[in-house]
mmCIF file of C-alpha atoms in Angstrom:
data_model
loop_
_atom_site.group_PDB
_atom_site.id
_atom_site.type_symbol
_atom_site.label_atom_id
_atom_site.label_comp_id
_atom_site.label_asym_id
_atom_site.label_seq_id
_atom_site.Cartn_x
_atom_site.Cartn_y
_atom_site.Cartn_z
ATOM 1 C CA MET A 1 53.359 6.623 -74.758
ATOM 2 C CA ILE A 2 53.934 3.029 -73.686
ATOM 3 C CA ILE A 3 51.113 1.580 -71.594
ATOM 4 C CA SER A 4 51.875 -1.047 -68.976
ATOM 5 C CA TRP A 5 49.077 -3.149 -67.530
ATOM 6 C CA MET A 6 48.806 -4.151 -63.905
ATOM 7 C CA ALA A 7 46.217 -5.720 -61.622
ATOM 8 C CA ASP A 8 43.402 -3.378 -60.635
ATOM 9 C CA GLY A 9 43.129 -3.431 -56.862
ATOM 10 C CA THR A 10 39.710 -1.765 -56.992
ATOM 11 C CA GLY A 11 38.210 -4.725 -58.835
ATOM 12 C CA ARG A 12 36.872 -2.386 -61.496
ATOM 13 C CA PHE A 13 38.794 -4.069 -64.323
ATOM 14 C CA PRO A 14 40.860 -7.276 -64.632
ATOM 15 C CA LYS A 15 43.835 -5.013 -65.356
ATOM 16 C CA ARG A 16 44.375 -1.274 -65.396
ATOM 17 C CA PRO A 17 46.703 0.987 -67.386
ATOM 18 C CA PHE A 18 49.852 2.230 -65.694
ATOM 19 C CA PHE A 19 51.733 5.285 -66.973
ATOM 20 C CA SER A 20 55.016 6.525 -65.539
ATOM 21 C CA LEU A 21 55.066 10.115 -64.288
ATOM 22 C CA GLU A 22 57.840 10.957 -66.739
ATOM 23 C CA GLY A 23 55.922 9.352 -69.573
ATOM 24 C CA MET A 24 52.751 11.281 -68.795
ATOM 25 C CA ASP A 25 54.610 14.598 -68.584
ATOM 26 C CA ARG A 26 56.558 13.976 -71.774
ATOM 27 C CA HIS A 27 53.543 12.827 -73.779
ATOM 28 C CA CYS A 28 51.234 15.634 -72.644
ATOM 29 C CA GLU A 29 53.862 18.261 -73.402
ATOM 30 C CA ARG A 30 54.343 16.859 -76.894
ATOM 31 C CA ILE A 31 50.578 16.850 -77.529
ATOM 32 C CA VAL A 32 50.305 20.503 -76.456
ATOM 33 C CA GLN A 33 53.291 21.558 -78.583
ATOM 34 C CA LEU A 34 51.950 19.824 -81.675
ATOM 35 C CA HIS A 35 48.458 21.194 -81.131
ATOM 36 C CA ASN A 36 49.655 24.798 -80.714
ATOM 37 C CA SER A 37 51.963 24.509 -83.722
ATOM 38 C CA ARG A 38 49.115 23.179 -85.861
ATOM 39 C CA LEU A 39 46.652 25.869 -84.762
ATOM 40 C CA TYR A 40 48.877 28.912 -84.372
ATOM 41 C CA GLY A 41 52.144 28.055 -86.124
ATOM 42 C CA GLN A 42 54.125 28.487 -82.920
ATOM 43 C CA ARG A 43 54.517 27.217 -79.401
ATOM 44 C CA PHE A 44 52.896 28.701 -76.323
ATOM 45 C CA PRO A 45 53.686 27.895 -72.691
ATOM 46 C CA GLY A 46 50.278 26.236 -72.314
ATOM 47 C CA LEU A 47 46.843 26.076 -73.898
ATOM 48 C CA ARG A 48 44.379 28.839 -74.645
ATOM 49 C CA THR A 49 40.831 27.908 -73.672
ATOM 50 C CA ASP A 50 39.639 27.769 -77.284
ATOM 51 C CA GLY A 51 42.633 25.621 -78.155
ATOM 52 C CA LEU A 52 41.901 23.326 -75.223
ATOM 53 C CA LEU A 53 38.324 22.878 -76.442
ATOM 54 C CA ARG A 54 39.522 22.117 -79.971
ATOM 55 C CA MET A 55 41.985 19.556 -78.616
ATOM 56 C CA LEU A 56 39.267 17.890 -76.545
ATOM 57 C CA ASN A 57 37.090 17.793 -79.664
ATOM 58 C CA ASP A 58 39.844 15.853 -81.442
ATOM 59 C CA TYR A 59 39.310 12.958 -79.044
ATOM 60 C CA ALA A 60 35.690 13.280 -77.891
ATOM 61 C CA ASP A 61 32.218 14.356 -78.901
ATOM 62 C CA VAL A 62 31.856 17.393 -76.621
ATOM 63 C CA HIS A 63 28.570 18.784 -75.310
ATOM 64 C CA LEU A 64 28.732 22.023 -73.298
ATOM 65 C CA TYR A 65 26.088 23.779 -71.179
ATOM 66 C CA GLU A 66 24.556 20.460 -70.113
ATOM 67 C CA ASP A 67 22.146 19.741 -67.263
ATOM 68 C CA LEU A 68 23.926 16.986 -65.338
ATOM 69 C CA SER A 69 21.687 16.947 -62.285
ATOM 70 C CA LYS A 70 20.458 13.442 -63.145
ATOM 71 C CA TYR A 71 23.970 12.106 -62.485
ATOM 72 C CA GLY A 72 24.013 13.292 -58.877
ATOM 73 C CA ALA A 73 24.774 16.368 -56.810
ATOM 74 C CA GLY A 74 27.990 18.181 -57.620
ATOM 75 C CA VAL A 75 28.770 16.322 -60.864
ATOM 76 C CA GLU A 76 30.358 18.828 -63.248
ATOM 77 C CA ALA A 77 31.320 16.571 -66.157
ATOM 78 C CA VAL A 78 30.820 13.051 -67.438
ATOM 79 C CA THR A 79 32.671 10.998 -70.036
ATOM 80 C CA CYS A 80 30.833 8.110 -71.678
ATOM 81 C CA PHE A 81 32.535 5.394 -73.762
ATOM 82 C CA LYS A 82 30.608 3.900 -76.699
ATOM 83 C CA THR A 83 31.416 1.202 -79.234
ATOM 84 C CA GLY A 84 32.654 2.486 -82.586
ATOM 85 C CA GLU A 85 32.468 6.140 -81.557
ATOM 86 C CA LYS A 86 34.501 8.796 -79.823
ATOM 87 C CA PRO A 87 33.835 9.095 -76.097
ATOM 88 C CA THR A 88 31.086 11.598 -75.303
ATOM 89 C CA VAL A 89 31.970 14.380 -72.846
ATOM 90 C CA ARG A 90 29.243 16.460 -71.228
ATOM 91 C CA VAL A 91 30.126 19.567 -69.193
ATOM 92 C CA ALA A 92 27.743 21.200 -66.733
ATOM 93 C CA LYS A 93 26.172 24.487 -67.765
ATOM 94 C CA GLU A 94 26.896 26.042 -64.352
ATOM 95 C CA LEU A 95 30.599 26.284 -65.175
ATOM 96 C CA PHE A 96 29.879 28.778 -67.957
ATOM 97 C CA PHE A 97 27.691 31.232 -66.044
ATOM 98 C CA ASP A 98 30.363 32.693 -63.752
ATOM 99 C CA ARG A 99 33.515 34.173 -65.301
ATOM 100 C CA SER A 100 35.368 33.533 -62.039
ATOM 101 C CA GLN A 101 34.953 29.817 -62.796
ATOM 102 C CA ASN A 102 37.155 30.028 -65.905
ATOM 103 C CA ASN A 103 40.230 28.437 -64.307
ATOM 104 C CA HIS A 104 38.148 25.629 -62.820
ATOM 105 C CA LEU A 105 36.404 25.088 -66.153
ATOM 106 C CA ARG A 106 39.779 24.731 -67.855
ATOM 107 C CA PHE A 107 40.826 22.067 -65.364
ATOM 108 C CA VAL A 108 37.554 20.191 -65.835
ATOM 109 C CA LEU A 109 38.070 20.212 -69.620
ATOM 110 C CA ALA A 110 41.668 18.997 -69.264
ATOM 111 C CA HIS A 111 40.545 16.293 -66.827
ATOM 112 C CA GLU A 112 37.932 14.998 -69.279
ATOM 113 C CA PHE A 113 40.483 15.187 -72.097
ATOM 114 C CA ALA A 114 42.655 12.821 -70.069
ATOM 115 C CA HIS A 115 39.810 10.329 -69.681
ATOM 116 C CA SER A 116 39.006 10.521 -73.396
ATOM 117 C CA ARG A 117 42.571 10.350 -74.683
ATOM 118 C CA PHE A 118 44.256 7.994 -72.242
ATOM 119 C CA HIS A 119 41.585 5.744 -70.737
ATOM 120 C CA GLY A 120 40.071 4.678 -74.038
ATOM 121 C CA ALA A 121 42.607 1.839 -74.144
ATOM 122 C CA ALA A 122 40.859 0.082 -71.238
ATOM 123 C CA TRP A 123 37.524 0.504 -72.998
ATOM 124 C CA ARG A 124 38.867 -0.840 -76.295
ATOM 125 C CA ARG A 125 39.915 -3.995 -74.452
ATOM 126 C CA ARG A 126 36.289 -4.225 -73.294
ATOM 127 C CA TRP A 127 37.319 -3.695 -69.679
ATOM 128 C CA MET A 128 34.910 -0.803 -69.595
ATOM 129 C CA GLY A 129 31.376 -1.756 -70.489
ATOM 130 C CA ASP A 130 29.686 -0.118 -73.448
ATOM 131 C CA GLY A 131 28.101 3.084 -72.181
ATOM 132 C CA ASP A 132 30.248 3.265 -69.033
ATOM 133 C CA LEU A 133 30.370 6.713 -67.468
ATOM 134 C CA ARG A 134 33.045 8.610 -65.599
ATOM 135 C CA ARG A 135 31.345 11.117 -63.276
ATOM 136 C CA CYS A 136 33.650 13.909 -62.137
ATOM 137 C CA SER A 137 32.934 16.162 -59.160
ATOM 138 C CA PRO A 138 34.835 19.299 -58.097
ATOM 139 C CA ASN A 139 35.833 18.020 -54.660
ATOM 140 C CA ARG A 140 37.647 15.085 -56.252
ATOM 141 C CA MET A 141 39.470 17.043 -58.967
ATOM 142 C CA LEU A 142 42.541 18.182 -57.064
ATOM 143 C CA THR A 143 44.596 15.980 -54.778
ATOM 144 C CA LEU A 144 48.135 14.793 -54.116
ATOM 145 C CA ASP A 145 46.820 11.453 -52.844
ATOM 146 C CA ALA A 146 47.591 8.802 -55.460
ATOM 147 C CA GLY A 147 45.660 6.169 -53.534
ATOM 148 C CA TYR A 148 42.104 7.439 -53.532
ATOM 149 C CA ASP A 149 41.166 6.327 -57.081
ATOM 150 C CA TRP A 150 43.790 5.513 -59.687
ATOM 151 C CA LEU A 151 41.504 6.415 -62.617
ATOM 152 C CA GLU A 152 40.700 9.870 -61.277
ATOM 153 C CA TRP A 153 44.247 10.430 -60.031
ATOM 154 C CA GLN A 154 45.634 9.705 -63.495
ATOM 155 C CA ALA A 155 43.123 12.100 -65.057
ATOM 156 C CA ASN A 156 44.116 14.770 -62.518
ATOM 157 C CA PHE A 157 47.826 14.342 -63.216
ATOM 158 C CA LEU A 158 47.370 14.197 -66.980
ATOM 159 C CA GLY A 159 45.064 17.215 -66.892
ATOM 160 C CA ALA A 160 47.581 19.223 -64.875
ATOM 161 C CA SER A 161 50.405 18.106 -67.153
ATOM 162 C CA THR A 162 48.377 19.234 -70.172
ATOM 163 C CA LEU A 163 47.561 22.663 -68.734
ATOM 164 C CA MET A 164 50.998 23.185 -67.141
ATOM 165 C CA PRO A 165 53.556 21.348 -69.306
ATOM 166 C CA LYS A 166 56.698 20.461 -67.405
ATOM 167 C CA SER A 167 59.332 22.308 -69.482
ATOM 168 C CA PRO A 168 57.545 25.697 -69.588
ATOM 169 C CA LEU A 169 56.786 25.396 -65.870
ATOM 170 C CA GLN A 170 60.458 24.657 -65.244
ATOM 171 C CA CYS A 171 61.295 27.902 -67.059
ATOM 172 C CA VAL A 172 59.026 29.823 -64.671
ATOM 173 C CA VAL A 173 60.858 28.348 -61.668
ATOM 174 C CA ILE A 174 64.271 29.185 -63.122
ATOM 175 C CA ALA A 175 63.214 32.743 -63.968
ATOM 176 C CA TYR A 176 61.775 33.300 -60.492
ATOM 177 C CA PHE A 177 65.000 32.220 -58.801
ATOM 178 C CA GLY A 178 67.246 34.204 -61.108
ATOM 179 C CA GLY A 179 68.590 31.356 -63.207
ATOM 180 C CA GLU A 180 68.514 28.535 -60.653
ATOM 181 C CA GLU A 181 66.134 25.602 -60.614
ATOM 182 C CA LEU A 182 65.518 25.288 -56.889
ATOM 183 C CA THR A 183 63.508 22.384 -55.489
ATOM 184 C CA GLY A 184 62.280 21.453 -52.031
ATOM 185 C CA ILE A 185 60.889 24.918 -51.210
ATOM 186 C CA THR A 186 58.724 24.963 -48.100
ATOM 187 C CA ARG A 187 55.117 25.010 -49.234
ATOM 188 C CA ASP A 188 53.959 27.694 -46.804
ATOM 189 C CA SER A 189 56.868 30.074 -47.509
ATOM 190 C CA ARG A 190 56.673 33.454 -49.220
ATOM 191 C CA ASP A 191 58.647 32.173 -52.210
ATOM 192 C CA ALA A 192 56.255 29.241 -52.594
ATOM 193 C CA ASN A 193 53.268 31.589 -52.557
ATOM 194 C CA ASN A 194 54.801 33.987 -55.103
ATOM 195 C CA LEU A 195 55.932 31.169 -57.384
ATOM 196 C CA THR A 196 52.517 29.539 -57.249
ATOM 197 C CA GLN A 197 50.886 32.839 -58.193
ATOM 198 C CA ARG A 198 53.156 33.206 -61.222
ATOM 199 C CA VAL A 199 52.402 29.690 -62.431
ATOM 200 C CA ALA A 200 48.662 30.226 -61.921
ATOM 201 C CA GLU A 201 48.744 33.489 -63.897
ATOM 202 C CA LEU A 202 50.775 32.166 -66.815
ATOM 203 C CA PHE A 203 48.846 28.939 -67.323
ATOM 204 C CA GLU A 204 45.380 30.259 -66.377
ATOM 205 C CA VAL A 205 44.797 27.762 -63.599
ATOM 206 C CA SER A 206 43.699 28.122 -59.997
ATOM 207 C CA TYR A 207 46.162 28.771 -57.200
ATOM 208 C CA GLU A 208 45.345 25.327 -55.806
ATOM 209 C CA ALA A 209 46.014 23.571 -59.123
ATOM 210 C CA ALA A 210 49.333 25.412 -59.565
ATOM 211 C CA ASN A 211 50.377 24.619 -55.987
ATOM 212 C CA ILE A 212 49.613 20.913 -56.340
ATOM 213 C CA ARG A 213 51.447 20.744 -59.674
ATOM 214 C CA LEU A 214 54.543 22.374 -58.140
ATOM 215 C CA CYS A 215 54.374 19.932 -55.237
ATOM 216 C CA GLY A 216 53.997 16.983 -57.596
ATOM 217 C CA LEU A 217 57.145 17.997 -59.459
ATOM 218 C CA GLY A 218 59.130 18.425 -56.238
ATOM 219 C CA TYR A 219 59.506 22.187 -56.319
ATOM 220 C CA LEU A 220 57.400 22.624 -53.183
ATOM 221 C CA VAL A 221 57.372 20.362 -50.126
ATOM 222 C CA GLY A 222 55.522 20.145 -46.839
#
């Protein structure tokens, strides 16, 4: 994927990476397809949890069941960049104790994968300091607001694109509407609710994550 560099309005770096929406979707889908083909010899609509963990391990040194309380209240994962090494990802132990957290855990893993895979370029240019951390909290994981923090927004979009690749999701929409790819569906309608449920079930994500992904691709509005 081609990286463009633009001024960082936050002042965090001299420049920041910019990825087009189409480029992010296309690249994430290709990564998932190649990963599933390598592991299982075939394509799947999305990623199994074990496959997601293996893919994250390709790009980061992963530590699960971690006590992250020292990083602050509500922090569920951190990614640390180090010279000459893979980024280190630590995931909070609390996410593994409750089976109902599985969908949220998957999104956290995909979010940290995005930091590890796509934001390493800024670190390699030394625009992230050695040992810099990305602290990720649950209340900042899901949003349609592209303005709140470009680094976290990119990780959200890339994580969602990894868990819910665009082409398989498009197939769900077409199947639901009997062969038509309808867009612009009112977000609070019955069809929007049913479609969101189907996407959530197929890709093992939360209702909220599926709804935001459908909105981001223009299938739902309002």
